[in-house]
Every structure is written in C-alpha cells, then in structure tokens.
PDB file of C-alpha atoms in Angstrom:
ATOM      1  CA  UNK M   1      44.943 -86.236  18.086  1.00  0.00           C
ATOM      2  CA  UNK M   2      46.348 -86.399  21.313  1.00  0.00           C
ATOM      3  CA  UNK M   3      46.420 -83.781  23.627  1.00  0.00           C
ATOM      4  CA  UNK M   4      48.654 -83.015  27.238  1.00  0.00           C
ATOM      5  CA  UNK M   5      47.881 -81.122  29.499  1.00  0.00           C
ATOM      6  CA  UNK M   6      50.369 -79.169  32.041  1.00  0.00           C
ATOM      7  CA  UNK M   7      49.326 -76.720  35.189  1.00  0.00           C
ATOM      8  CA  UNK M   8      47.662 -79.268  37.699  1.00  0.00           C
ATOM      9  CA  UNK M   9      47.780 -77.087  41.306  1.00  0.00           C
ATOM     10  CA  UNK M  10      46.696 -76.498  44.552  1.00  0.00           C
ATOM     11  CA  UNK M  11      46.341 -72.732  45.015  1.00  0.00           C
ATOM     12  CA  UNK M  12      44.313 -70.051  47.994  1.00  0.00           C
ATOM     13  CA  UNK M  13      41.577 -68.304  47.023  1.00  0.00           C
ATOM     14  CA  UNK M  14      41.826 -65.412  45.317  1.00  0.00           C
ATOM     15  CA  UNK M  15      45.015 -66.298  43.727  1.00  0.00           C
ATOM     16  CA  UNK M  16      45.969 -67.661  40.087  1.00  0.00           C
ATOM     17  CA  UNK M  17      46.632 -70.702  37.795  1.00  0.00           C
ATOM     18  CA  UNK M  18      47.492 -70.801  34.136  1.00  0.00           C
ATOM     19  CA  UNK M  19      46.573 -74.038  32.421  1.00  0.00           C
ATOM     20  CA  UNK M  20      47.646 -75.184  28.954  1.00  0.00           C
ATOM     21  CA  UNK M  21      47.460 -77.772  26.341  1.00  0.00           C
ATOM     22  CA  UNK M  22      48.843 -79.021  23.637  1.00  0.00           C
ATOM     23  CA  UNK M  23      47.859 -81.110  20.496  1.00  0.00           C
ATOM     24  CA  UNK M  24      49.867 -83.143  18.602  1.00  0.00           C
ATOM     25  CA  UNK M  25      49.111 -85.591  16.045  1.00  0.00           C
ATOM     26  CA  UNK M  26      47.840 -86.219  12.466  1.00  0.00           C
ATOM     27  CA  UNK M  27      45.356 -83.993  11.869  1.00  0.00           C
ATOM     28  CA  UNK M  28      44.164 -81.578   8.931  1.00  0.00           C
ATOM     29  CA  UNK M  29      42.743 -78.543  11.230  1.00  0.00           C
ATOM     30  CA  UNK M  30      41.132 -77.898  14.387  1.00  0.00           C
ATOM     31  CA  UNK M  31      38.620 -75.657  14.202  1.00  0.00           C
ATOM     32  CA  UNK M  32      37.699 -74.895  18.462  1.00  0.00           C
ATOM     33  CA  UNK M  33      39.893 -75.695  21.608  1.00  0.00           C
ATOM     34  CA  UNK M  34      39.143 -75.235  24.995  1.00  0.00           C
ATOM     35  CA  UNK M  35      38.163 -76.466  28.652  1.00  0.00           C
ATOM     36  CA  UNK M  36      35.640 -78.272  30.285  1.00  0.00           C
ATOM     37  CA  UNK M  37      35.602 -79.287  34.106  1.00  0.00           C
ATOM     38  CA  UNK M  38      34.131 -81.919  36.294  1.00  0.00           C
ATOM     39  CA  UNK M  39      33.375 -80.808  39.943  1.00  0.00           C
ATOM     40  CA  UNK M  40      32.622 -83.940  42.149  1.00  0.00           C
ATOM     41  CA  UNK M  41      28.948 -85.210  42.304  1.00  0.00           C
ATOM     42  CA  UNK M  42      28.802 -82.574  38.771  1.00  0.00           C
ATOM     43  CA  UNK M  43      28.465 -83.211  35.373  1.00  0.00           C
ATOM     44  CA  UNK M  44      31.043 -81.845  32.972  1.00  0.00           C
ATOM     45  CA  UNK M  45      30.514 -77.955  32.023  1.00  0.00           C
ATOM     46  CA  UNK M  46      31.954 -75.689  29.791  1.00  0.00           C
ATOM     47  CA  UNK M  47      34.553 -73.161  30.484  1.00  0.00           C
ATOM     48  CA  UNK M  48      35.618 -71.555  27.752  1.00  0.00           C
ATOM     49  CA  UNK M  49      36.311 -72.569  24.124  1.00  0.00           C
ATOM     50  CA  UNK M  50      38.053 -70.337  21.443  1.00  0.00           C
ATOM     51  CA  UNK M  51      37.537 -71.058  17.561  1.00  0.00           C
ATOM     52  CA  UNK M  52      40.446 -71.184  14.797  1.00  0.00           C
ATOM     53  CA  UNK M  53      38.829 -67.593  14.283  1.00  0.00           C
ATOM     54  CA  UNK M  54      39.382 -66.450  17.826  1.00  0.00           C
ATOM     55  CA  UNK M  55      35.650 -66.020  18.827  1.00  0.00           C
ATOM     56  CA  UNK M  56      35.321 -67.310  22.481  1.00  0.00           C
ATOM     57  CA  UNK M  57      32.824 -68.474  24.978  1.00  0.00           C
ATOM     58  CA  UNK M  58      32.747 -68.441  28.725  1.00  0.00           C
ATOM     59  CA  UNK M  59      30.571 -70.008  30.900  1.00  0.00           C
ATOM     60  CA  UNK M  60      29.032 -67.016  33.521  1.00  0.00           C
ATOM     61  CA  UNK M  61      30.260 -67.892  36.246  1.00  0.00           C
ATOM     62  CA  UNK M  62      34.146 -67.220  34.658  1.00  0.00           C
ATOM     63  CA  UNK M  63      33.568 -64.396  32.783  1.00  0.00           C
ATOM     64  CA  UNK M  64      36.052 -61.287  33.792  1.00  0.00           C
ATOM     65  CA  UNK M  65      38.408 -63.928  35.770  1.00  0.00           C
ATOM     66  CA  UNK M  66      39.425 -66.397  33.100  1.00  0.00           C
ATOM     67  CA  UNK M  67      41.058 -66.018  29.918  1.00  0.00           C
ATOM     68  CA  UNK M  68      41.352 -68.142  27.155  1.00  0.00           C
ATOM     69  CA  UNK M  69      43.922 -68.009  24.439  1.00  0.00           C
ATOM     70  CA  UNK M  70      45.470 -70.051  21.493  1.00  0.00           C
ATOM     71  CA  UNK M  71      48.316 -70.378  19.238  1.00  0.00           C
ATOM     72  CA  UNK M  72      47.038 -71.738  16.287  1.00  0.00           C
ATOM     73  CA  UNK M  73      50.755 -72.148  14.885  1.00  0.00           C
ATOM     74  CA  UNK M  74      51.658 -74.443  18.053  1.00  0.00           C
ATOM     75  CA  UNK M  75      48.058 -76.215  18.372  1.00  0.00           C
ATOM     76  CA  UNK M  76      48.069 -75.067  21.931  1.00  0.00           C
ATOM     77  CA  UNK M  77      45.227 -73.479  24.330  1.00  0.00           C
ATOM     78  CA  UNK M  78      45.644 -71.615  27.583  1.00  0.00           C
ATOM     79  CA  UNK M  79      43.392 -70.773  30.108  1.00  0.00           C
ATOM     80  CA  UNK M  80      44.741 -67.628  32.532  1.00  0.00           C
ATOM     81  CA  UNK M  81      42.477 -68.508  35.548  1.00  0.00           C
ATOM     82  CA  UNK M  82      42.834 -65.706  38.236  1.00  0.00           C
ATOM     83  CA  UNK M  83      40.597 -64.522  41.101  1.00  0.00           C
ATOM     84  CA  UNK M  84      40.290 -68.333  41.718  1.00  0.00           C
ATOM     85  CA  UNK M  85      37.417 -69.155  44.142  1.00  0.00           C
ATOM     86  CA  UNK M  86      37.088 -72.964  46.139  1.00  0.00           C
ATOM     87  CA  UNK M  87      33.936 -73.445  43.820  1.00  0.00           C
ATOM     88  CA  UNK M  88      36.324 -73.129  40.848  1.00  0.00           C
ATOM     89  CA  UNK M  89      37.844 -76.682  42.414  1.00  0.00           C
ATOM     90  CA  UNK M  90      37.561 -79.553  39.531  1.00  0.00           C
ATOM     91  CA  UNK M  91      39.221 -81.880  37.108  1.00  0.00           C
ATOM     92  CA  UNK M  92      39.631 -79.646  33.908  1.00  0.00           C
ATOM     93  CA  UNK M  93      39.641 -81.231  30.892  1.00  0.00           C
ATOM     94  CA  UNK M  94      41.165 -79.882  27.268  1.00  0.00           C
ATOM     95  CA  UNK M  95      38.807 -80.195  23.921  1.00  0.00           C
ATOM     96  CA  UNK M  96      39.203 -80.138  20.468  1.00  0.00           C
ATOM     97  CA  UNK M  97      36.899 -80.011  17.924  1.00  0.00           C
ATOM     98  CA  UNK M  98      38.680 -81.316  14.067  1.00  0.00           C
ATOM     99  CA  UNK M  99      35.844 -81.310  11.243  1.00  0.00           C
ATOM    100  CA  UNK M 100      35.748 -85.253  11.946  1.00  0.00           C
ATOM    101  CA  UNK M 101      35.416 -85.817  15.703  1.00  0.00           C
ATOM    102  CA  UNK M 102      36.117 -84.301  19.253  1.00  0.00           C
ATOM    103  CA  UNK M 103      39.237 -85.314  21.772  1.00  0.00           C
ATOM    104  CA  UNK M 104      39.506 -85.023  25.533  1.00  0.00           C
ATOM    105  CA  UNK M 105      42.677 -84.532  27.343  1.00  0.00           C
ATOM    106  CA  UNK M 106      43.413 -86.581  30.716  1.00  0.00           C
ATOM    107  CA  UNK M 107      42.402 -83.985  32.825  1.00  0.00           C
ATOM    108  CA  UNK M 108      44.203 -82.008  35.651  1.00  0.00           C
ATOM    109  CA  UNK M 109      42.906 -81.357  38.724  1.00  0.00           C
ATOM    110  CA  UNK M 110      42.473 -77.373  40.274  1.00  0.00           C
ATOM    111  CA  UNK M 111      42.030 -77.788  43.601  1.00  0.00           C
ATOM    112  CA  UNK M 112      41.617 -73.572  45.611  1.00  0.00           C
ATOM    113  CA  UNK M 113      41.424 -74.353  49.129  1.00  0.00           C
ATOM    114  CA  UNK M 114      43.354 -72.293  51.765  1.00  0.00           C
TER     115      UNK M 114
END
C-alpha cells in the first residue's frame, strides 16, 4: 500500500487547510485511515482516524475544528482542518490500518504562523 499525500501549507491563525490522501496498491481492505502528526521535539500523536464503518476519533485538542472524512470507493481520507492555531504546526502523517499491517504516508508539513 502506498499512500500520497497532497495539502502541505503555510496558513494565519485562525484560518483553514484541507489535507488528503490517497491509497493505492494491492490490497484486500482497509479497515481505519487517518492522521497522525509530529510537532518538533514531540512524539507522534493521533489526530483523527475513521474506520471502514465511519466511527471516528479525535484527539481533544481537535475536536469541533477538524473533520475527518473518507471515500471508501476511492481509498482516500480527508482531514477539513479549520480554526487552525500555531500549536496545530507539524508534519502530518496519513495511516492505514489493512487486517495485515499498518502504512505511513511521507508526511506534509502544516506550518500556522502569521
């Protein structure tokens, strides 16, 4: 499974970014997708994942700002980020979860600075 990611930005505070990714490769099902990201000096955290079923997790700190979504048809995952704040700043990574192993995307950095 391979999976590319598109929406790396620089963007104020307060203002919005829409990430997505997409998997490709041979693969029978993936069962969650989602996003992880790496602040400087931080370990990796959770953002928000979304199952083949559509139940989703947020970490706190995103809840009511971010959304995730996926189209299951198109393997792909998007996060909506608005109300972006500088602490949001990190390398976000894309996950998915098949029944046999996890992937990582490359990661794209978010960088909210005015």
């Amino acid at each position: 499974v391979q999976l590319v990611e598109f929406g790396v930005g620089l963007v104020q505070p307060g203002g919005s970014l829409i990430l997505s990714c997409a998997a490709s490769g041979r693969f029978f099902s993936i069962r969650a997708m989602g996003w992880y990201r790496q602040a400087p000096g931080k370990e990796r955290e959770l953002v928000a994942l979304i199952s083949s079923g559509a139940d989703i997790n947020y970490a706190e700190s995103v809840k009511e700002r971010f959304t995730i979504s996926r189209d299951n048809a198109n393997n792909t995952v998007y996060l909506q980020m608005n109300s972006l704040k500088p602490e949001d700043t990190a390398v976000y990574y894309c996950y998915a979860a098949t029944p046999l192993r996890s992937y990582w995307g490359q990661g794209t950095q978010v960088t909210v600075s005015s």
